[in-house]
Every structure is written in structure tokens, then in C-alpha cells.
Short mmCIF file of C-alpha atoms and ligand atoms in Angstrom, two decimals:
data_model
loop_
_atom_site.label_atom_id
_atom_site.label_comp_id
_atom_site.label_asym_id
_atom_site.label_seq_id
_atom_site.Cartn_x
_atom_site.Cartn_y
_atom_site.Cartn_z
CA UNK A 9 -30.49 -3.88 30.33
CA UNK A 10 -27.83 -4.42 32.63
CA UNK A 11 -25.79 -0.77 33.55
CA UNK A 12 -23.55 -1.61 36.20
CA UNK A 13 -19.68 -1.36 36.17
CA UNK A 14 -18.18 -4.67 36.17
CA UNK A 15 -14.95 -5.11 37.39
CA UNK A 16 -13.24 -8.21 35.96
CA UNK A 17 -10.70 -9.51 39.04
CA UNK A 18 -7.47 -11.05 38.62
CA UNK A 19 -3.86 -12.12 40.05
CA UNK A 20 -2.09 -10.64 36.75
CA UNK A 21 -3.52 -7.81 34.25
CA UNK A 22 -1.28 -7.48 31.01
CA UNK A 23 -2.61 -4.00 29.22
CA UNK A 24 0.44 -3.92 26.93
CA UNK A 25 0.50 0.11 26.97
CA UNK A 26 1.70 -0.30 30.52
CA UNK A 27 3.54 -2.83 32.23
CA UNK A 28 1.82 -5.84 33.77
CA UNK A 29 -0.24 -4.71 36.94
CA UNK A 30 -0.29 -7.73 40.10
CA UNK A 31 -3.88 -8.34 41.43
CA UNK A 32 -5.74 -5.93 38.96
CA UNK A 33 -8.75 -5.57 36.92
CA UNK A 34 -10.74 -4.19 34.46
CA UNK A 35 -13.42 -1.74 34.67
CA UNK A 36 -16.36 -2.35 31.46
CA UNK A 37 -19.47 -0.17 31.19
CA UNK A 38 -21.42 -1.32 27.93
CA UNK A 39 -19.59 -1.80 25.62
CA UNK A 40 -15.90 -0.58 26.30
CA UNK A 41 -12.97 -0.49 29.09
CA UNK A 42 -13.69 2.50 31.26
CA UNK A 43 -10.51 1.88 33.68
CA UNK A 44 -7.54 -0.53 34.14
CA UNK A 45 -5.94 -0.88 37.64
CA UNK A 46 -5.22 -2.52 40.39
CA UNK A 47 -8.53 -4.12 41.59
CA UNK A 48 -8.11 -2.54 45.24
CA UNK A 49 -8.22 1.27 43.04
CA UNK A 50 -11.32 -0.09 40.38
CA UNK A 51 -13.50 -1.12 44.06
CA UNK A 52 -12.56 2.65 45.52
CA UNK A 53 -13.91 4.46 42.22
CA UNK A 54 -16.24 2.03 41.40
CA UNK A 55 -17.91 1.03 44.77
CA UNK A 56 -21.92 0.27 43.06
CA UNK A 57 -20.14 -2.19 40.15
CA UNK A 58 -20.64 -6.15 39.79
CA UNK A 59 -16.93 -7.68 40.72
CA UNK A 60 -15.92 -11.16 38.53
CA UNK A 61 -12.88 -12.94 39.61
CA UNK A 62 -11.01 -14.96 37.41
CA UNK A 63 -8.85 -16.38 39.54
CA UNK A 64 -5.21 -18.43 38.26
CA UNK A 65 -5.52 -16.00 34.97
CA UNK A 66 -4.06 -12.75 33.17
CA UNK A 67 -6.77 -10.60 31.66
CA UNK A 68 -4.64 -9.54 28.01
CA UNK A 69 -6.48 -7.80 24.95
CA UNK A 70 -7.81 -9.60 22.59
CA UNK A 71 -4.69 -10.56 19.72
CA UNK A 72 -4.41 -9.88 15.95
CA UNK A 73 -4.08 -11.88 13.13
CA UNK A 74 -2.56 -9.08 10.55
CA UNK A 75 -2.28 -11.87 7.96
CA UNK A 76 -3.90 -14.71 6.87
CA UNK A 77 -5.41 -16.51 3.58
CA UNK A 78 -8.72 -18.00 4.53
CA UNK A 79 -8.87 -19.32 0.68
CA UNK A 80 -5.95 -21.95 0.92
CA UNK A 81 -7.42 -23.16 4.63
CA UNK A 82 -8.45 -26.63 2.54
CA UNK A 83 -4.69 -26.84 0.99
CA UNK A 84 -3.13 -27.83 4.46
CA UNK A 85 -1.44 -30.63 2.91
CA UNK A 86 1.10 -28.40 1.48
CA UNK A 87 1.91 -26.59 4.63
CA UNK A 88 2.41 -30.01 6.61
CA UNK A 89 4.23 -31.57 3.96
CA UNK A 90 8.00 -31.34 3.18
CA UNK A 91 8.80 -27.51 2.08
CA UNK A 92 9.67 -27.35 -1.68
CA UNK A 93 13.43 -26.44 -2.58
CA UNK A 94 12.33 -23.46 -4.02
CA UNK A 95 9.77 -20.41 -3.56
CA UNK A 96 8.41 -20.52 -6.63
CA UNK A 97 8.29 -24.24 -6.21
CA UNK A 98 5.83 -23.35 -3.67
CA UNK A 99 3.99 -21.49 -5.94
CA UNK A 100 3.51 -24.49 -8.58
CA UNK A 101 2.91 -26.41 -5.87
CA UNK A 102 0.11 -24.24 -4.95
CA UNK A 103 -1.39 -23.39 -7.58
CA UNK A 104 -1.18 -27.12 -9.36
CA UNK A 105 -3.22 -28.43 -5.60
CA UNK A 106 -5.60 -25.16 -6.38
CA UNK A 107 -6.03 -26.85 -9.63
CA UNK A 108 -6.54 -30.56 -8.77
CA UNK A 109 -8.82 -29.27 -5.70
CA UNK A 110 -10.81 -26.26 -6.38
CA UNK A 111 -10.47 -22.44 -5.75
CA UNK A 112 -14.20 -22.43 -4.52
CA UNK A 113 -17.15 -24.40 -3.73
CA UNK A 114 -18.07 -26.04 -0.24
CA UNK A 115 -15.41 -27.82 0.82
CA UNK A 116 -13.02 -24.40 0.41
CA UNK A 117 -15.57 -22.62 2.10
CA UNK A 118 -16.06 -25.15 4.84
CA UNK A 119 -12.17 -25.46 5.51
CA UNK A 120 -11.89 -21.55 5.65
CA UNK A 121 -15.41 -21.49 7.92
CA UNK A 122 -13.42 -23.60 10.16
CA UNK A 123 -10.49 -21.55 10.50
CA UNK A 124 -11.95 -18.77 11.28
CA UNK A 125 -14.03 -20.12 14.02
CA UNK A 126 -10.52 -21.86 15.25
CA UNK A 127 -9.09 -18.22 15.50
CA UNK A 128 -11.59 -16.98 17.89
CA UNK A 129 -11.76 -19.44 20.21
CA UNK A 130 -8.08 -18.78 20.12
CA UNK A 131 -8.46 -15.20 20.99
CA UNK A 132 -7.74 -13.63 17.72
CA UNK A 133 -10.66 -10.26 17.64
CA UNK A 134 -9.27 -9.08 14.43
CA UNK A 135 -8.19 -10.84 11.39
CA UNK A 136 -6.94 -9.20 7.45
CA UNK A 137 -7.95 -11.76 5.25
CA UNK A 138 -6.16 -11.74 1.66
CA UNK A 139 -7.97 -13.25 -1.22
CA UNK A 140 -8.37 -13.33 -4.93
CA UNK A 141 -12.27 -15.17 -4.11
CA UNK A 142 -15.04 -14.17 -2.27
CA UNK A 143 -14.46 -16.57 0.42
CA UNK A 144 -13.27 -14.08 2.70
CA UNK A 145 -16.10 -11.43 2.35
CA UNK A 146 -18.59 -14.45 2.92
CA UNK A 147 -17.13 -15.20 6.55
CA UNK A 148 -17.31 -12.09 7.36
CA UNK A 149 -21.43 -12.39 8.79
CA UNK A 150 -19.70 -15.84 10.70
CA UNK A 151 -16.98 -14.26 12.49
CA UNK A 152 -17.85 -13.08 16.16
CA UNK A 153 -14.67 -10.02 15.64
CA UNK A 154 -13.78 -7.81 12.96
CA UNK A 155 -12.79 -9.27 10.03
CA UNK A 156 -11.02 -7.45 7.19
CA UNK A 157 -11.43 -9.20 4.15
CA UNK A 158 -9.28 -7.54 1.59
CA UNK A 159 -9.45 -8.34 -2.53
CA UNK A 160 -6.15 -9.12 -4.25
CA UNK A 161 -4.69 -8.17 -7.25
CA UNK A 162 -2.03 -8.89 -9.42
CA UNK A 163 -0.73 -9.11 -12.96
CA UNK A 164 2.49 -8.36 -13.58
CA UNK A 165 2.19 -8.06 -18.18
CA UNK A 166 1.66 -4.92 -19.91
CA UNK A 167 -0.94 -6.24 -21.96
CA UNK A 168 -3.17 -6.37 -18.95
CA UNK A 169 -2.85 -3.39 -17.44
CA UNK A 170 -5.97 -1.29 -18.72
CA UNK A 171 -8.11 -4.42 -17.72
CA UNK A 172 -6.84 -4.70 -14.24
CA UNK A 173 -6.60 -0.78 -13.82
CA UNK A 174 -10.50 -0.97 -15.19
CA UNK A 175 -11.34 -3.73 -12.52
CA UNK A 176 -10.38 -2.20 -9.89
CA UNK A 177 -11.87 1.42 -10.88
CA UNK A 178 -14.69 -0.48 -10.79
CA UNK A 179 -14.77 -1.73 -7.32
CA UNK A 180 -17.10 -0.51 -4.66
CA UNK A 181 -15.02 1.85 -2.34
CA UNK A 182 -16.19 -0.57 0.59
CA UNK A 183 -14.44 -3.23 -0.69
CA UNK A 184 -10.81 -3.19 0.99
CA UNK A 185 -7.95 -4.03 -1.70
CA UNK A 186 -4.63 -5.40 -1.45
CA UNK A 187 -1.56 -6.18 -3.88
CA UNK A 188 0.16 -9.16 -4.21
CA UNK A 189 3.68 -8.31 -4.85
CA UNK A 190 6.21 -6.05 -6.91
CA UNK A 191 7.40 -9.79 -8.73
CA UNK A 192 3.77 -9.98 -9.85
CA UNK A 193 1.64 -6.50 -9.78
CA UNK A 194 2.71 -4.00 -12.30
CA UNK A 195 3.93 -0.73 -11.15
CA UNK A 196 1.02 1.16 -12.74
CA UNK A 197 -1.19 -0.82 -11.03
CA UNK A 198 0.31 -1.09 -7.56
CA UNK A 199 0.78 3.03 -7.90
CA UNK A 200 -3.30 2.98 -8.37
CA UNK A 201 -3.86 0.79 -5.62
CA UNK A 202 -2.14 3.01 -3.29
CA UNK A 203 -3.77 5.79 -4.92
CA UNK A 204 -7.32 4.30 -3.92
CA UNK A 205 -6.39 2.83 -0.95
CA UNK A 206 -5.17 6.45 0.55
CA UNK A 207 -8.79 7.96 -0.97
CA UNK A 208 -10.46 5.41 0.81
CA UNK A 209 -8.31 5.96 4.38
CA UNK A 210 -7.79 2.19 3.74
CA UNK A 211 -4.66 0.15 4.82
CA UNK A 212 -3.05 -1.22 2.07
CA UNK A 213 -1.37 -5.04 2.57
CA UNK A 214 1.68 -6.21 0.28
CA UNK A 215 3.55 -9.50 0.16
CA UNK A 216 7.41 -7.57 0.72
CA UNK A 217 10.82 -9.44 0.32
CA UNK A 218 10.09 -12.47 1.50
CA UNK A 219 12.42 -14.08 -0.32
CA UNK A 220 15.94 -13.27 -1.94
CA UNK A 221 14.92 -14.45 -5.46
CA UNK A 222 12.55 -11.12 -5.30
CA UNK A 223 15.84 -8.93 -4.26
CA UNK A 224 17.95 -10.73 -6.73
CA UNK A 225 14.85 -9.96 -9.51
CA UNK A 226 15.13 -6.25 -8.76
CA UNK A 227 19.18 -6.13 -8.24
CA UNK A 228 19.97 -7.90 -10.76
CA UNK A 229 17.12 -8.94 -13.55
CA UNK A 230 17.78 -12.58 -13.27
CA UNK A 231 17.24 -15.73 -10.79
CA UNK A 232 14.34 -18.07 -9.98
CA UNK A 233 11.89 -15.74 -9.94
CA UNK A 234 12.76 -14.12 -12.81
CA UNK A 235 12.92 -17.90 -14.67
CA UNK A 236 9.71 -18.20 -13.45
CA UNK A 237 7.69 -15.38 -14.93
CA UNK A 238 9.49 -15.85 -18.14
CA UNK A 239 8.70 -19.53 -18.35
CA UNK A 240 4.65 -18.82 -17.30
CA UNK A 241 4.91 -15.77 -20.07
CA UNK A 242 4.34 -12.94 -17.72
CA UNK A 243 7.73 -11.33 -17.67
CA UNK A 244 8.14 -8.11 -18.80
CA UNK A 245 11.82 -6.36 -19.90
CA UNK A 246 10.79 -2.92 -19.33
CA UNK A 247 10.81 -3.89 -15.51
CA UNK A 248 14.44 -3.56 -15.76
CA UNK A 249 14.32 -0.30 -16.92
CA UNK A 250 12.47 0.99 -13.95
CA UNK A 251 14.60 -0.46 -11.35
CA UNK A 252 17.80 -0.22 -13.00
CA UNK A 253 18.18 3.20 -11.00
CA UNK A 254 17.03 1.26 -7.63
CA UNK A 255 20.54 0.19 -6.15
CA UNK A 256 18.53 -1.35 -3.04
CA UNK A 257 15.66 -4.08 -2.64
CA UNK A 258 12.03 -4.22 -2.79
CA UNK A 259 11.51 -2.29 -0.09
CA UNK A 260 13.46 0.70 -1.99
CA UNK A 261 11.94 0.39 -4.84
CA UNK A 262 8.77 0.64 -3.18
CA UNK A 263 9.51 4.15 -1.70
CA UNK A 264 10.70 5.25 -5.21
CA UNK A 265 7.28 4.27 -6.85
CA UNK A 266 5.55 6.09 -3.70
CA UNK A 267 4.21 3.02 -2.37
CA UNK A 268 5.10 3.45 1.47
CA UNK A 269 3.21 5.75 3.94
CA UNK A 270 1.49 5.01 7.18
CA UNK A 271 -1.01 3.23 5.40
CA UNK A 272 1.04 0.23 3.59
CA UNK A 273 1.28 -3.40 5.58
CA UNK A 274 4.74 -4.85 4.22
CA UNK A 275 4.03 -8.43 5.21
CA UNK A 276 7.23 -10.86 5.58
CA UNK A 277 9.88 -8.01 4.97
CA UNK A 278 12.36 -10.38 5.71
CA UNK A 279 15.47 -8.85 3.71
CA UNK A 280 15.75 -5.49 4.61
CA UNK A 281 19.13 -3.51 4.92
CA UNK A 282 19.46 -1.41 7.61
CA UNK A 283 19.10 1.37 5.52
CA UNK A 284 15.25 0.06 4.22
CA UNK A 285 14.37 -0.51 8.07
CA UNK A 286 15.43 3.60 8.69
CA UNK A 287 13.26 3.54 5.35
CA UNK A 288 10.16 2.17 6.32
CA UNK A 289 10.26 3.80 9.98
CA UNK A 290 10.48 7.44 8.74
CA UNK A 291 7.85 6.57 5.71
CA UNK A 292 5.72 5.59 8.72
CA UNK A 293 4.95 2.13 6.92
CA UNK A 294 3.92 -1.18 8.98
CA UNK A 295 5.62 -4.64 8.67
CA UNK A 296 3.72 -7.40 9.72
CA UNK A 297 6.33 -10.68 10.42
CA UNK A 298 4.85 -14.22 9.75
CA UNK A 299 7.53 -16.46 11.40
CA UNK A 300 5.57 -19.46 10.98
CA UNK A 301 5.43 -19.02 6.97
CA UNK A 302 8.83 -17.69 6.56
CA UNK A 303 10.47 -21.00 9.07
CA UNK A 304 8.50 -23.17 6.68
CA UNK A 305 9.21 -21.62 2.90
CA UNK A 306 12.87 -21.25 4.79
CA UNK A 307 13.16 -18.04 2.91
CA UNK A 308 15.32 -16.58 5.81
CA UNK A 309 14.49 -14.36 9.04
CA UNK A 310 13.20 -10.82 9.53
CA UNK A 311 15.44 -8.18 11.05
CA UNK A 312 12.65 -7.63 13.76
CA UNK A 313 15.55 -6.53 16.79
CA UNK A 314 16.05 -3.63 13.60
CA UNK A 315 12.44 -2.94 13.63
CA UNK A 316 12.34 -2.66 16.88
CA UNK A 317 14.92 -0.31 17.10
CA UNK A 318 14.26 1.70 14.70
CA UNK A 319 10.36 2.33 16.55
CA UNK A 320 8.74 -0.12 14.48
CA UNK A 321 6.48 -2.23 16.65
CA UNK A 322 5.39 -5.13 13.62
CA UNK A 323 2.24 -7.00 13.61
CA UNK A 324 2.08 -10.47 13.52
CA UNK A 325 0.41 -13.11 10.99
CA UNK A 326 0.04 -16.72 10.77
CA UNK A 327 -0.21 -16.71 6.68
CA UNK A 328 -2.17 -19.67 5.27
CA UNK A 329 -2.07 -23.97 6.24
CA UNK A 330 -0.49 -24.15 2.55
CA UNK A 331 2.69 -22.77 4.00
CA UNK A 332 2.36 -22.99 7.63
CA UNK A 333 1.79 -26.28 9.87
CA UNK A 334 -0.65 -24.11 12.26
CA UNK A 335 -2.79 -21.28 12.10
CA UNK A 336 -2.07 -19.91 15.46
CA UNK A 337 -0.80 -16.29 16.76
CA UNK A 338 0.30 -18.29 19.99
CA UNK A 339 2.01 -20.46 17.92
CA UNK A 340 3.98 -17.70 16.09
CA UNK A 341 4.45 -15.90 19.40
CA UNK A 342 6.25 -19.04 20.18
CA UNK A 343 8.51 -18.99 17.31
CA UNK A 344 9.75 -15.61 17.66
CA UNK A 345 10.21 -16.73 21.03
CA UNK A 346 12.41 -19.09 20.14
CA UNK A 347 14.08 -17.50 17.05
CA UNK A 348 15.01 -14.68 18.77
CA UNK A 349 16.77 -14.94 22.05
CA UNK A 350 17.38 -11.19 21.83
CA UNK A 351 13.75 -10.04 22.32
CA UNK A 352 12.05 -9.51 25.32
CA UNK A 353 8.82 -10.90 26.29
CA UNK A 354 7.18 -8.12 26.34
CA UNK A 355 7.68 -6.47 22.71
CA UNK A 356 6.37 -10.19 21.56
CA UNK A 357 3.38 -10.44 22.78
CA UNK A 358 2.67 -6.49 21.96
CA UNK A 359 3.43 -7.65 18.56
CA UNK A 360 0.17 -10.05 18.65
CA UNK A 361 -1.92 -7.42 19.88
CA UNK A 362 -1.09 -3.28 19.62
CA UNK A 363 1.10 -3.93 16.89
CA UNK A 364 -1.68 -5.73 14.99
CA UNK A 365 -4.08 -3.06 16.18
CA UNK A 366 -2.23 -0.24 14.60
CA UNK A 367 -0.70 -1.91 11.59
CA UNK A 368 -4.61 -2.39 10.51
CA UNK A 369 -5.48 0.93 11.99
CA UNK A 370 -7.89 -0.20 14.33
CA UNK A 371 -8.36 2.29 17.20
CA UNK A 372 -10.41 0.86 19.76
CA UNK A 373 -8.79 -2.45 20.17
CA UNK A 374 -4.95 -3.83 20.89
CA UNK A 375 -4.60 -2.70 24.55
CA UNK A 376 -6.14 -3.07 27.54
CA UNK A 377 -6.93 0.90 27.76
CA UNK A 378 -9.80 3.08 28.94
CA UNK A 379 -12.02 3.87 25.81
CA UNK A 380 -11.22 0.49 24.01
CA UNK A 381 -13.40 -2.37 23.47
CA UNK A 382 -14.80 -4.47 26.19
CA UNK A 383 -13.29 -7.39 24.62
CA UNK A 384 -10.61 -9.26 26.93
CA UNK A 385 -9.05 -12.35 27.05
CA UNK A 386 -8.55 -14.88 30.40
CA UNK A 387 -6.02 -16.94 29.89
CA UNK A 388 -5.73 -19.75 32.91
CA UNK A 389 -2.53 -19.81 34.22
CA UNK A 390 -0.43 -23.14 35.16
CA UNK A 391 1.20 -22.56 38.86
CA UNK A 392 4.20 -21.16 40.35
CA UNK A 393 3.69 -17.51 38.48
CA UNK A 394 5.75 -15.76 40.69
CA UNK A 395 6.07 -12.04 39.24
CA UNK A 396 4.80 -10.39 35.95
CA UNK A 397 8.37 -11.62 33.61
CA UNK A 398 6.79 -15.65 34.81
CA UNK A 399 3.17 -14.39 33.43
CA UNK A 400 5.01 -12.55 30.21
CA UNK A 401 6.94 -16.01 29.78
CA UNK A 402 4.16 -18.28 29.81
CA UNK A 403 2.14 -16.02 27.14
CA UNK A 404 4.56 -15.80 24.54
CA UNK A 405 6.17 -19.58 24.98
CA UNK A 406 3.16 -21.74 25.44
CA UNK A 407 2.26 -21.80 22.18
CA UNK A 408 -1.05 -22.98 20.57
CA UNK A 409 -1.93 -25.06 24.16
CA UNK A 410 -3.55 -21.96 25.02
CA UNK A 411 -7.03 -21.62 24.86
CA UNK A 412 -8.01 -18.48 26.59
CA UNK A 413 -11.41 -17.61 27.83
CA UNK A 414 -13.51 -14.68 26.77
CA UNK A 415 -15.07 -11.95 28.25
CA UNK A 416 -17.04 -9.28 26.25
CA UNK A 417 -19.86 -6.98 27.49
CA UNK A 418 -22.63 -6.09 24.75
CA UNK A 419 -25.40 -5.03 26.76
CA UNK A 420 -27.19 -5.77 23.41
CA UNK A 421 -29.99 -7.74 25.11
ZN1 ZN B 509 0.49 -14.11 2.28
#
């Protein structure tokens, strides 16, 4: 068993809960970070440890992929094909290709093993896998990080409320849950959800305005989505009733039903008035952006320079290949990159890692910090990285051309 120090050596350090530290290192004993400085400070305090250069590269934590659907990996066709006119286009789309190809079986399992393997050679340590299979629990033994494989539900009628509410009594408490959507998870059901997730000390994920056919359904009772449940038989008028008193969008009528705390993951929140971004920040509730998804279903753009404002750091998430070209954080670094001129480099690529980190409430990774896990990324670096805003630059606009190296200390053998 090897106990020495090792200090990993090199031009640029990015910790992300400080700023970017010029010919640093990292200190790892066993299993975890003990220190983060400059390398000259690591050598004085650690003068017995093993030194590693890594030279042309920026050590970075490991990043997180807050959302993802390993399920639909084998319906990439839809994601690189043309984008339906509508959402719920999207959805038939979906779910007629779910039809025609299978929900499980090898080749979904293969497609999603694939993925996930993809992901951490990419650098991704932590994924939150939504499903309505078991696909996602299966990986789990396959994937070299931590990966959260939470069970979806949904059902939006009345007459099958007692059997969901029974179903999910029923679950192990080990099994992490998640809810689809207010448009499709009745409000008895997403109140018990919340209700077992907060038992449990679990995070609990929701799909959250993503689009403006969901506002329009709770503003106004009508529009696409509303067509849509009516025409597949699931609509229910008492929904009316219950937001009738909620003047704002989902993200309101979430906080009336009691659905927000520090626990709930609103992934997409797209449309969200300022007054739902003060909303979510005092409720303490994540958002978790997936710029890729929401460029592709062209359901609009996040108010992330609000979030940010407001002390909301979001996560980030790639969604699934049946609405997004690519599976890649770097990739969706890129596009917020791009999207938004107005943030700096830094918030993005904290985004990809603490942001992910806390909006899953995983302690021990998302920074490059004393006490977290010895799990760090080297990313090469091209030339001419003159000062840390270059090194910043090049992480959050090279997009899915990165393939960083790993370096993790187990001292397992
Ligand atoms: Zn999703």
C-alpha cells in the first residue's frame, strides 16, 4: 500500500471555489485532496510526497452531469433529426420510436452502456439518471463514478392515483425517485413524492417550464399541451380548479403545492419571471439548465444571468440523444458559451462542476478542495495560454474536442 503524498504538478490549477492558481498542484493522500496550492507551497509542507507533473494541462474537478436519460441513448435518431414543430410533437415522436424500437432489451441497454462509458472518459464523476426502466439502476455496477439512477413517475388522471400513490409506497427507500412534470404527475402524487423524497434526505428531480405550452396549461387551461392530454384521455378538469388561484407559472404553482425546498432539481426552468427566480432562490430550490435540449426542442432560453443574480449557481445537464445531437457537458458548456455573451467564464464552467455537486447534494466532490475526492481531471492544453481568463476560455469553448485525462488515487490495492 502506497502512503505517500502525491503532489499532482501543473502550469494552471482551476479549483472553482477559488480563482485559478498559475503553476499549482494538488496534494492526494488515499483517497481525497488534502491541499490545493501553488506547487512551490504543496513541496514546503509536503517535502517526503511523490511529485507528478502534468505539464501543458489544468488540473479541474471532475464535472457533473445533473441530467440525463440513459433509456432513450438508442433513440438518437430523433435528437439528430429535424426538431418537430411542436413539444408535444416531440413527445409522439418519442414515444411512437419507443414503440417501433423497444423500451428494453439489449440493444437499449447496450446504447445506454455506451453512454455512460462515453461520459467518463469525458470527465463526467457524477451523473442523475431519470428513468421509467431499470436500465439506469443496471449501469450503475458499470460506471467507474457515482451514478444516481432515479425512478420516474407520472400519471396525470384521477382514476390512477391510489395505484401510483400505492407503487410508490411500495418502493424500497434506497431507490431514489423523481417526477416527471406538473402537465403529467398529479398533484397528490407529486405532494407524496416530495413527502418521501424529504424522509429519505433524497433530492428530488422535476422536468420545470420547459416550454410555454406548460405556462399557457396552468395560466390559462388551454393550448397544445392541454390538446394533448385531452386527445390521449388523460386530462383532468379539476386541474383548473387548483390553479385557477395561481396567477404565475409552473414554478408558482409549485411553491403553492409545497413542492420547492433545498431538495427539488427544477430541470430546464426556462420561463421563469423574475419574481419565480426570487422564488426559487429564497425556497433554496436548484435549477439544473440543459442548453443543448432546450436549443434543440427550441422551447426558448433560461434566465440563467437571473439565476445568477439572484445566488443561484444551476447545474448543468445534457438530457437524452432523443432531443440533443450530443451527450456532452463540454458541449453544453459550449453553448452557454455562446448563448450567453453576458456570462463569464468562470460561473460556466462552475456550473459543470460545484453547481452539479450541490444541486445533487454531493459533498465530497465539485471543487478542487481539501477533504474532497481524489478525483481530478487533466485536461491538455493547446499553446499560447497566457494567464488564467486564456485557460477559463479554452474550458468552457472547446466543446466536446476535449478529452481530459484522469487522475484518481484509491490506494485500494
Ligand atoms: Zn429530461
Amino acid at each position: 500500500m502506497n502512503d505517500s503524498v502525491h503532489i499532482h504538478a501543473a502550469p494552471w490549477v482551476v479549483p472553482v471555489d477559488q480563482p485559478p492558481i498559475a503553476g499549482g498542484g494538488v496534494a492526494l493522500h488515499h483517497n481525497r485532496i488534502v491541499a490545493v496550492n501553488t506547487v512551490a507551497h504543496l513541496v514546503a509542507a509536503y517535502p517526503d510526497a511523490v511529485l507528478v507533473e502534468h505539464p501543458d494541462a489544468v488540473l479541474t474537478p471532475p464535472l457533473v452531469n445533473a441530467h440525463i436519460h440513459l433509456e432513450l441513448s438508442h433513440l438518437e435518431q430523433l435528437g439528430k433529426g429535424d426538431p418537430p414543430d411542436q413539444f408535444t410533437g416531440w413527445i409522439l415522436a418519442l414515444l411512437a420510436l419507443r414503440d417501433a424500437l423497444g423500451a428494453t432489451g439489449d440493444e437499449v441497454a447496450d446504447a445506454a452502456r455506451k453512454i455512460v462509458e462515453q461520459q467518463y472518459a469525458e470527465g463526467v464523476s457524477v451523473i442523475a439518471d431519470i428513468g421509467n426502466t431499470s436500465v439506469g439502476q443496471e449501469l450503475m455496477p458499470h460506471f467507474a463514478g457515482n451514478l444516481l439512477a432515479f425512478k420516474e413517475y407520472l400519471g396525470f388522471s384521477n382514476h390512477r392515483l391510489g395505484d401510483n400513490l400505492a407503487r410508490l409506497g411500495a418502493e424500497s427507500p434506497d431507490i431514489l425517485c423523481a417526477a416527471h412534470a406538473i402537465y403529467s404527475t398529479h398533484k397528490q402524487l407529486l405532494q407524496q413524492l416530495k413527502r418521501r423524497a424529504n424522509q429519505n434526505r433524497a433530492v428530488l428531480p422535476i422536468h420545470v417550464a420547459e416550454t410555454m405550452a406548460e405556462i399557457q396549461m396552468i395560466n390559462q387551461g388551454s393550448g397544445e399541451m392541454v390538446d394533448f392530454l385531452v386527445k390521449r384521455g388523460f386530462w383532468e378538469k379539476d386541474f383548473l380548479n387548483e390553479v385557477n388561484a395561481c396567477s404565475g407559472g409552473t414554478i408558482t404553482y409549485l411553491s403553492q403545492i409545497g413542492l420547492l425546498d433545498e431538495r427539488t432539481l427544477c430541470v430546464h426552468a426556462v420561463h421563469a419571471s423574475d419574481e419565480e427566480v426570487t422564488m426559487l432562490a429564497k425556497s433554496g430550490a436548484k435549477v439544473c439548465l440543459c442548453p443543448g435540449s432546450n436549443r434543440f426542442l427550441k422551447v426558448g432560453k433560461a434566465p440563467v444571468k437571473r439565476y445568477l443574480e439572484a445566488g443561484i449557481l444551476p447545474a448543468l445537464g445534457t438530457d437524452s440523444l432523443a432531443s440533443n445531437p450530443e451527450v456532452s457537458i463540454w458541449r453544453e458548456m459550449q453553448l452557454l458559451h455562446l448563448d450567453y455573451p453576458e456570462l463569464n467564464d468562470a460561473e460556466i464552467f462552475a456550473m459543470a462542476t460545484k453547481g452539479g455537486a450541490e444541486a445533487l447534494a454531493i459533498s465530497d466532490q465539485g471543487t478542487l478542495t481539501a477533504g474532497m475526492k481524489a478525483d481530478v481531471l487533466a485536461v491538455a492544453l493547446p499553446e499560447n495560454m497566457v494567464d488564467a481568463a486564456d485557460v477559463l476560455r479554452y474550458l468552457v469553448s472547446a466543446g466536446s474536442r476535449v478529452k481530459p485525462a484522469r487522475i484518481q488515487h484509491t490506494w485500494s490495492l
